[in-house]
């Protein structure tokens, strides 16, 4: 069979591949392969997106990192504000105290422990008197 231009129809030629559309709405095998490949790619992207949304652990880690960054930024900003508002003589004195404390850790720890013991003893004695008055 031939079409209007006189070209033989592919169905008339034995062994000829049917690459032309036989109907306006019917895609060729190559078009079908391309469509399948595009659909596979889209499906893969959709699955990756859904897996990302379903990964609660990864989302929690990301949110935690964001919150930690914000806290760090605010702490640095606050420290800078305090530093800017503190007079230089106070900053110098605080620096000297910190240096002395770092250089003399043992005596500082002993004094701190002794102070803690004294406070605990005073507290225990104060509670003993409070019970007898009731």
Tab-separated table of N, CA and C in Angstrom:
chain	number	residue	atom	x	y	z
A	1	UNK	N	0.844	-1.158	0.000
A	1	UNK	CA	0.000	0.000	0.000
A	1	UNK	C	0.898	1.233	0.000
A	2	UNK	N	0.477	2.328	-0.643
A	2	UNK	CA	1.240	3.568	-0.705
A	2	UNK	C	0.392	4.691	-0.176
A	3	UNK	N	1.109	5.762	0.325
A	3	UNK	CA	0.346	6.912	0.794
A	3	UNK	C	0.130	7.868	-0.360
A	4	UNK	N	-0.355	9.072	-0.093
A	4	UNK	CA	-0.691	10.038	-1.142
A	4	UNK	C	0.521	10.450	-1.949
A	5	UNK	N	1.735	10.424	-1.366
A	5	UNK	CA	2.938	10.846	-2.100
A	5	UNK	C	3.535	9.716	-2.917
A	6	UNK	N	3.004	8.540	-2.780
A	6	UNK	CA	3.502	7.424	-3.560
A	6	UNK	C	4.540	6.608	-2.810
A	7	UNK	N	4.851	6.968	-1.555
A	7	UNK	CA	5.831	6.236	-0.761
A	7	UNK	C	5.159	4.997	-0.206
A	8	UNK	N	5.861	3.862	-0.304
A	8	UNK	CA	5.237	2.650	0.234
A	8	UNK	C	5.111	2.728	1.745
A	9	UNK	N	4.008	2.215	2.251
A	9	UNK	CA	3.766	2.182	3.688
A	9	UNK	C	4.708	1.155	4.310
A	10	UNK	N	5.180	1.416	5.555
A	10	UNK	CA	6.143	0.530	6.206
A	10	UNK	C	5.559	-0.857	6.399
A	11	UNK	N	4.255	-0.932	6.533
A	11	UNK	CA	3.650	-2.244	6.728
A	11	UNK	C	3.707	-3.071	5.452
A	12	UNK	N	3.912	-2.425	4.271
A	12	UNK	CA	3.992	-3.140	3.016
A	12	UNK	C	5.384	-3.698	2.756
A	13	UNK	N	6.425	-3.136	3.432
A	13	UNK	CA	7.804	-3.565	3.180
A	13	UNK	C	8.153	-4.642	4.202
A	14	UNK	N	8.451	-5.860	3.704
A	14	UNK	CA	8.760	-6.940	4.648
A	14	UNK	C	10.087	-6.660	5.364
A	15	UNK	N	10.108	-6.860	6.733
A	15	UNK	CA	11.333	-6.712	7.519
A	15	UNK	C	11.663	-5.280	7.862
A	16	UNK	N	10.893	-4.294	7.417
A	16	UNK	CA	11.174	-2.888	7.709
A	16	UNK	C	10.697	-2.580	9.124
A	17	UNK	N	11.541	-1.851	9.913
A	17	UNK	CA	11.102	-1.497	11.271
A	17	UNK	C	9.987	-0.474	11.208
A	18	UNK	N	9.064	-0.590	12.117
A	18	UNK	CA	7.930	0.316	12.139
A	18	UNK	C	8.286	1.501	13.029
A	19	UNK	N	9.064	2.471	12.512
A	19	UNK	CA	9.526	3.628	13.267
A	19	UNK	C	8.595	4.818	13.093
A	20	UNK	N	7.782	4.801	12.048
A	20	UNK	CA	6.868	5.922	11.842
A	20	UNK	C	5.592	5.683	12.607
A	21	UNK	N	4.948	6.791	12.955
A	21	UNK	CA	3.660	6.674	13.627
A	21	UNK	C	2.634	6.143	12.633
A	22	UNK	N	1.903	5.172	13.115
A	22	UNK	CA	0.840	4.648	12.268
A	22	UNK	C	-0.444	5.414	12.506
A	23	UNK	N	-0.528	6.069	13.641
A	23	UNK	CA	-1.694	6.840	13.991
A	23	UNK	C	-1.171	8.109	14.668
A	24	UNK	N	-1.867	9.190	14.607
A	24	UNK	CA	-1.409	10.458	15.156
A	24	UNK	C	-1.158	10.349	16.662
A	25	UNK	N	-1.912	9.598	17.434
A	25	UNK	CA	-1.782	9.506	18.878
A	25	UNK	C	-0.866	8.394	19.344
A	26	UNK	N	-0.324	7.587	18.473
A	26	UNK	CA	0.501	6.449	18.868
A	26	UNK	C	1.985	6.817	18.752
A	27	UNK	N	2.741	6.809	19.865
A	27	UNK	CA	4.159	7.155	19.791
A	27	UNK	C	4.987	6.003	19.228
A	28	UNK	N	6.144	6.358	18.710
A	28	UNK	CA	7.064	5.350	18.172
A	28	UNK	C	7.767	4.658	19.329
A	29	UNK	N	8.406	3.512	19.086
A	29	UNK	CA	9.134	2.818	20.157
A	29	UNK	C	10.231	3.700	20.784
A	30	UNK	N	10.932	4.517	19.975
A	30	UNK	CA	11.968	5.403	20.522
A	30	UNK	C	11.350	6.451	21.448
A	31	UNK	N	10.210	6.985	21.060
A	31	UNK	CA	9.530	7.967	21.905
A	31	UNK	C	9.079	7.328	23.214
A	32	UNK	N	8.618	6.087	23.122
A	32	UNK	CA	8.200	5.374	24.330
A	32	UNK	C	9.392	5.153	25.264
A	33	UNK	N	10.553	4.778	24.697
A	33	UNK	CA	11.754	4.568	25.510
A	33	UNK	C	12.160	5.857	26.223
A	34	UNK	N	12.125	6.976	25.492
A	34	UNK	CA	12.477	8.269	26.088
A	34	UNK	C	11.496	8.643	27.198
A	35	UNK	N	10.223	8.379	26.948
A	35	UNK	CA	9.205	8.688	27.952
A	35	UNK	C	9.410	7.838	29.201
A	36	UNK	N	9.725	6.563	29.024
A	36	UNK	CA	9.976	5.669	30.155
A	36	UNK	C	11.194	6.158	30.938
A	37	UNK	N	12.253	6.553	30.231
A	37	UNK	CA	13.464	7.043	30.886
A	37	UNK	C	13.184	8.315	31.696
A	38	UNK	N	12.422	9.248	31.119
A	38	UNK	CA	12.060	10.476	31.836
A	38	UNK	C	11.234	10.147	33.081
A	39	UNK	N	10.299	9.217	32.922
A	39	UNK	CA	9.449	8.826	34.047
A	39	UNK	C	10.287	8.187	35.150
A	40	UNK	N	11.257	7.361	34.782
A	40	UNK	CA	12.143	6.744	35.773
A	40	UNK	C	12.932	7.815	36.526
A	41	UNK	N	13.464	8.794	35.796
A	41	UNK	CA	14.221	9.878	36.432
A	41	UNK	C	13.346	10.659	37.407
A	42	UNK	N	12.140	10.993	36.972
A	42	UNK	CA	11.219	11.741	37.833
A	42	UNK	C	10.848	10.924	39.064
A	43	UNK	N	10.618	9.651	38.871
A	43	UNK	CA	10.265	8.775	39.987
A	43	UNK	C	11.432	8.681	40.972
A	44	UNK	N	12.638	8.571	40.454
A	44	UNK	CA	13.816	8.523	41.323
A	44	UNK	C	13.954	9.796	42.149
A	45	UNK	N	13.740	10.944	41.521
A	45	UNK	CA	13.814	12.215	42.242
A	45	UNK	C	12.723	12.321	43.297
A	46	UNK	N	11.541	11.845	42.959
A	46	UNK	CA	10.433	11.875	43.914
A	46	UNK	C	10.723	10.983	45.111
A	47	UNK	N	11.280	9.810	44.855
A	47	UNK	CA	11.610	8.881	45.943
A	47	UNK	C	12.683	9.487	46.845
A	48	UNK	N	13.696	10.124	46.256
A	48	UNK	CA	14.743	10.764	47.058
A	48	UNK	C	14.151	11.872	47.933
A	49	UNK	N	13.251	12.655	47.375
A	49	UNK	CA	12.626	13.742	48.137
A	49	UNK	C	11.798	13.181	49.282
A	50	UNK	N	11.039	12.135	49.015
A	50	UNK	CA	10.224	11.515	50.069
A	50	UNK	C	11.097	10.882	51.146
A	51	UNK	N	12.194	10.247	50.740
A	51	UNK	CA	13.104	9.640	51.712
A	51	UNK	C	13.716	10.717	52.594
A	52	UNK	N	14.060	11.857	52.010
A	52	UNK	CA	14.607	12.960	52.790
A	52	UNK	C	13.614	13.492	53.804
A	53	UNK	N	12.353	13.583	53.408
A	53	UNK	CA	11.326	14.064	54.330
A	53	UNK	C	11.020	13.041	55.409
A	54	UNK	N	11.171	11.777	55.107
A	54	UNK	CA	10.863	10.724	56.067
A	54	UNK	C	12.023	10.469	57.022
A	55	UNK	N	13.214	10.974	56.727
A	55	UNK	CA	14.392	10.747	57.574
A	55	UNK	C	14.359	11.717	58.749
A	56	UNK	N	13.655	11.329	59.796
A	56	UNK	CA	13.454	12.185	60.959
A	56	UNK	C	14.786	12.438	61.667
A	57	UNK	N	15.637	11.431	61.728
A	57	UNK	CA	16.920	11.571	62.418
A	57	UNK	C	17.773	12.644	61.749
A	58	UNK	N	17.831	12.625	60.425
A	58	UNK	CA	18.619	13.627	59.709
A	58	UNK	C	18.018	15.017	59.884
A	59	UNK	N	16.693	15.103	59.867
A	59	UNK	CA	16.038	16.393	60.070
A	59	UNK	C	16.317	16.925	61.471
A	60	UNK	N	16.298	16.044	62.462
A	60	UNK	CA	16.573	16.466	63.841
A	60	UNK	C	18.012	16.954	63.974
A	61	UNK	N	18.943	16.259	63.338
A	61	UNK	CA	20.346	16.695	63.384
A	61	UNK	C	20.508	18.058	62.735
A	62	UNK	N	19.854	18.258	61.609
A	62	UNK	CA	19.955	19.536	60.913
A	62	UNK	C	19.368	20.660	61.764
A	63	UNK	N	18.221	20.402	62.374
A	63	UNK	CA	17.575	21.413	63.219
A	63	UNK	C	18.446	21.718	64.434
A	64	UNK	N	19.030	20.684	65.034
A	64	UNK	CA	19.914	20.868	66.183
A	64	UNK	C	21.122	21.713	65.804
A	65	UNK	N	21.692	21.436	64.652
A	65	UNK	CA	22.848	22.220	64.204
A	65	UNK	C	22.455	23.681	63.986
A	66	UNK	N	21.285	23.916	63.433
A	66	UNK	CA	20.824	25.292	63.217
A	66	UNK	C	20.629	26.022	64.543
A	67	UNK	N	20.015	25.342	65.517
A	67	UNK	CA	19.779	25.959	66.822
A	67	UNK	C	21.116	26.221	67.522
A	68	UNK	N	22.039	25.270	67.437
A	68	UNK	CA	23.351	25.454	68.061
A	68	UNK	C	24.081	26.641	67.443
A	69	UNK	N	23.987	26.792	66.135
A	69	UNK	CA	24.614	27.938	65.474
A	69	UNK	C	24.011	29.249	65.956
A	70	UNK	N	22.677	29.281	66.068
A	70	UNK	CA	22.021	30.502	66.549
A	70	UNK	C	22.429	30.828	67.976
A	71	UNK	N	22.493	29.812	68.837
A	71	UNK	CA	22.895	30.029	70.233
A	71	UNK	C	24.323	30.536	70.293
A	72	UNK	N	25.195	29.920	69.499
A	72	UNK	CA	26.601	30.362	69.474
A	72	UNK	C	26.701	31.808	69.019
A	73	UNK	N	25.977	32.165	67.993
A	73	UNK	CA	25.999	33.546	67.488
A	73	UNK	C	25.489	34.532	68.537
A	74	UNK	N	24.392	34.172	69.216
A	74	UNK	CA	23.840	35.063	70.244
A	74	UNK	C	24.788	35.192	71.428
A	75	UNK	N	25.419	34.087	71.823
A	75	UNK	CA	26.368	34.135	72.934
A	75	UNK	C	27.564	35.020	72.584
A	76	UNK	N	28.064	34.880	71.360
A	76	UNK	CA	29.193	35.713	70.929
A	76	UNK	C	28.783	37.185	70.895
A	77	UNK	N	27.586	37.457	70.426
A	77	UNK	CA	27.090	38.835	70.375
A	77	UNK	C	26.941	39.412	71.784
A	78	UNK	N	26.369	38.614	72.688
A	78	UNK	CA	26.194	39.060	74.067
A	78	UNK	C	27.546	39.298	74.734
A	79	UNK	N	28.491	38.393	74.517
A	79	UNK	CA	29.824	38.574	75.086
A	79	UNK	C	30.465	39.855	74.571
A	80	UNK	N	30.274	40.140	73.314
A	80	UNK	CA	30.831	41.376	72.748
A	80	UNK	C	30.161	42.604	73.364
A	81	UNK	N	28.839	42.552	73.561
A	81	UNK	CA	28.132	43.673	74.195
A	81	UNK	C	28.632	43.905	75.613
A	82	UNK	N	28.818	42.818	76.378
A	82	UNK	CA	29.320	42.942	77.749
A	82	UNK	C	30.733	43.509	77.735
A	83	UNK	N	31.557	43.005	76.842
A	83	UNK	CA	32.939	43.486	76.737
A	83	UNK	C	32.968	44.978	76.400
A	84	UNK	N	32.099	45.378	75.474
A	84	UNK	CA	32.061	46.787	75.072
A	84	UNK	C	31.553	47.681	76.203
A	85	UNK	N	30.631	47.166	77.034
A	85	UNK	CA	30.032	47.978	78.085
A	85	UNK	C	30.868	48.003	79.368
A	86	UNK	N	31.801	47.061	79.506
A	86	UNK	CA	32.608	46.981	80.720
A	86	UNK	C	33.790	47.940	80.618
A	87	UNK	N	34.025	48.751	81.671
A	87	UNK	CA	35.166	49.679	81.647
A	87	UNK	C	36.493	48.926	81.592
A	88	UNK	N	37.492	49.547	80.995
A	88	UNK	CA	38.809	48.915	80.835
A	88	UNK	C	39.449	48.502	82.159
A	89	UNK	N	39.381	49.318	83.229
A	89	UNK	CA	40.001	48.876	84.490
A	89	UNK	C	39.390	47.571	85.022
A	90	UNK	N	38.080	47.404	84.855
A	90	UNK	CA	37.422	46.174	85.313
A	90	UNK	C	37.884	44.990	84.462
A	91	UNK	N	37.995	45.186	83.147
A	91	UNK	CA	38.474	44.116	82.262
A	91	UNK	C	39.897	43.718	82.623
A	92	UNK	N	40.734	44.708	82.912
A	92	UNK	CA	42.122	44.410	83.282
A	92	UNK	C	42.175	43.608	84.580
A	93	UNK	N	41.374	44.031	85.569
A	93	UNK	CA	41.357	43.323	86.853
A	93	UNK	C	40.835	41.892	86.677
A	94	UNK	N	39.800	41.729	85.878
A	94	UNK	CA	39.257	40.392	85.638
A	94	UNK	C	40.284	39.514	84.938
A	95	UNK	N	41.023	40.069	84.026
A	95	UNK	CA	42.077	39.317	83.339
A	95	UNK	C	43.168	38.878	84.294
A	96	UNK	N	43.549	39.766	85.213
A	96	UNK	CA	44.583	39.406	86.196
A	96	UNK	C	44.086	38.310	87.131
A	97	UNK	N	42.821	38.403	87.573
A	97	UNK	CA	42.251	37.377	88.458
A	97	UNK	C	42.200	36.033	87.738
A	98	UNK	N	41.793	36.029	86.501
A	98	UNK	CA	41.716	34.778	85.739
A	98	UNK	C	43.099	34.171	85.553
A	99	UNK	N	44.086	34.999	85.262
A	99	UNK	CA	45.457	34.493	85.095
A	99	UNK	C	45.981	33.915	86.395
A	100	UNK	N	45.727	34.595	87.501
A	100	UNK	CA	46.176	34.112	88.808
A	100	UNK	C	45.486	32.792	89.148
A	101	UNK	N	44.205	32.698	88.874
A	101	UNK	CA	43.462	31.461	89.159
A	101	UNK	C	43.994	30.300	88.326
A	102	UNK	N	44.320	30.555	87.067
A	102	UNK	CA	44.870	29.482	86.217
A	102	UNK	C	46.242	29.044	86.706
A	103	UNK	N	47.022	29.981	87.205
A	103	UNK	CA	48.377	29.661	87.661
A	103	UNK	C	48.350	28.942	89.006
A	104	UNK	N	47.355	29.181	89.828
A	104	UNK	CA	47.291	28.613	91.181
A	104	UNK	C	46.017	27.796	91.362
A	105	UNK	N	45.863	26.746	90.609
A	105	UNK	CA	44.617	25.962	90.660
A	105	UNK	C	44.455	25.208	91.976
A	106	UNK	N	45.532	24.587	92.475
A	106	UNK	CA	45.402	23.795	93.706
A	106	UNK	C	44.925	24.633	94.880
A	107	UNK	N	45.586	25.741	95.201
A	107	UNK	CA	45.099	26.529	96.355
A	107	UNK	C	43.659	27.001	96.144
A	108	UNK	N	43.323	27.350	94.923
A	108	UNK	CA	41.965	27.810	94.645
A	108	UNK	C	40.949	26.694	94.874
A	109	UNK	N	41.289	25.477	94.471
A	109	UNK	CA	40.399	24.336	94.691
A	109	UNK	C	40.257	24.031	96.173
A	110	UNK	N	41.343	24.123	96.926
A	110	UNK	CA	41.295	23.855	98.366
A	110	UNK	C	40.401	24.884	99.055
A	111	UNK	N	40.565	26.163	98.709
A	111	UNK	CA	39.749	27.214	99.298
A	111	UNK	C	38.279	27.000	98.927
A	112	UNK	N	38.005	26.651	97.700
A	112	UNK	CA	36.629	26.400	97.269
A	112	UNK	C	36.007	25.231	98.004
A	113	UNK	N	36.758	24.145	98.178
A	113	UNK	CA	36.247	22.979	98.898
A	113	UNK	C	35.987	23.319	100.360
A	114	UNK	N	36.900	24.071	100.986
A	114	UNK	CA	36.718	24.459	102.391
A	114	UNK	C	35.474	25.327	102.532
A	115	UNK	N	35.269	26.253	101.613
A	115	UNK	CA	34.090	27.113	101.655
A	115	UNK	C	32.812	26.286	101.507
A	116	UNK	N	32.846	25.297	100.650
A	116	UNK	CA	31.687	24.420	100.462
A	116	UNK	C	31.368	23.652	101.737
A	117	UNK	N	32.398	23.131	102.418
A	117	UNK	CA	32.189	22.388	103.667
A	117	UNK	C	31.581	23.308	104.724
A	118	UNK	N	32.111	24.531	104.840
A	118	UNK	CA	31.583	25.478	105.820
A	118	UNK	C	30.116	25.774	105.539
A	119	UNK	N	29.781	26.014	104.286
A	119	UNK	CA	28.382	26.298	103.935
A	119	UNK	C	27.464	25.122	104.239
A	120	UNK	N	27.927	23.909	103.969
A	120	UNK	CA	27.107	22.721	104.256
A	120	UNK	C	26.901	22.543	105.753
A	121	UNK	N	27.945	22.790	106.558
A	121	UNK	CA	27.821	22.664	108.014
A	121	UNK	C	26.841	23.708	108.540
A	122	UNK	N	26.967	24.947	108.072
A	122	UNK	CA	26.055	26.003	108.522
A	122	UNK	C	24.612	25.693	108.131
A	123	UNK	N	24.437	25.159	106.969
A	123	UNK	CA	23.089	24.821	106.516
A	123	UNK	C	22.487	23.707	107.369
A	124	UNK	N	23.323	22.696	107.667
A	124	UNK	CA	22.839	21.574	108.487
A	124	UNK	C	22.458	22.047	109.882
A	125	UNK	N	23.231	22.933	110.447
A	125	UNK	CA	22.917	23.454	111.786
A	125	UNK	C	21.654	24.306	111.751
A	126	UNK	N	21.472	25.049	110.686
A	126	UNK	CA	20.291	25.896	110.566
A	126	UNK	C	19.018	25.087	110.452
A	127	UNK	N	19.068	23.948	109.778
A	127	UNK	CA	17.889	23.090	109.647
A	127	UNK	C	17.558	22.410	110.938
A	128	UNK	N	18.574	22.111	111.738
A	128	UNK	CA	18.341	21.454	113.032
A	128	UNK	C	17.593	22.365	113.975
A	129	UNK	N	17.891	23.651	113.977
A	129	UNK	CA	17.211	24.606	114.853
A	129	UNK	C	15.787	24.855	114.387
A	130	UNK	N	15.565	24.870	113.084
A	130	UNK	CA	14.245	25.162	112.542
A	130	UNK	C	13.235	24.095	112.916
A	131	UNK	N	13.665	22.861	113.081
A	131	UNK	CA	12.733	21.767	113.388
A	131	UNK	C	12.266	21.818	114.838
A	132	UNK	N	13.131	22.246	115.706
A	132	UNK	CA	12.776	22.272	117.124
A	132	UNK	C	11.784	23.377	117.442
A	133	UNK	N	11.683	24.390	116.640
A	133	UNK	CA	10.809	25.519	116.916
A	133	UNK	C	9.372	25.236	116.513
A	134	UNK	N	9.138	24.272	115.718
A	134	UNK	CA	7.784	24.004	115.206
A	134	UNK	C	6.963	23.271	116.152
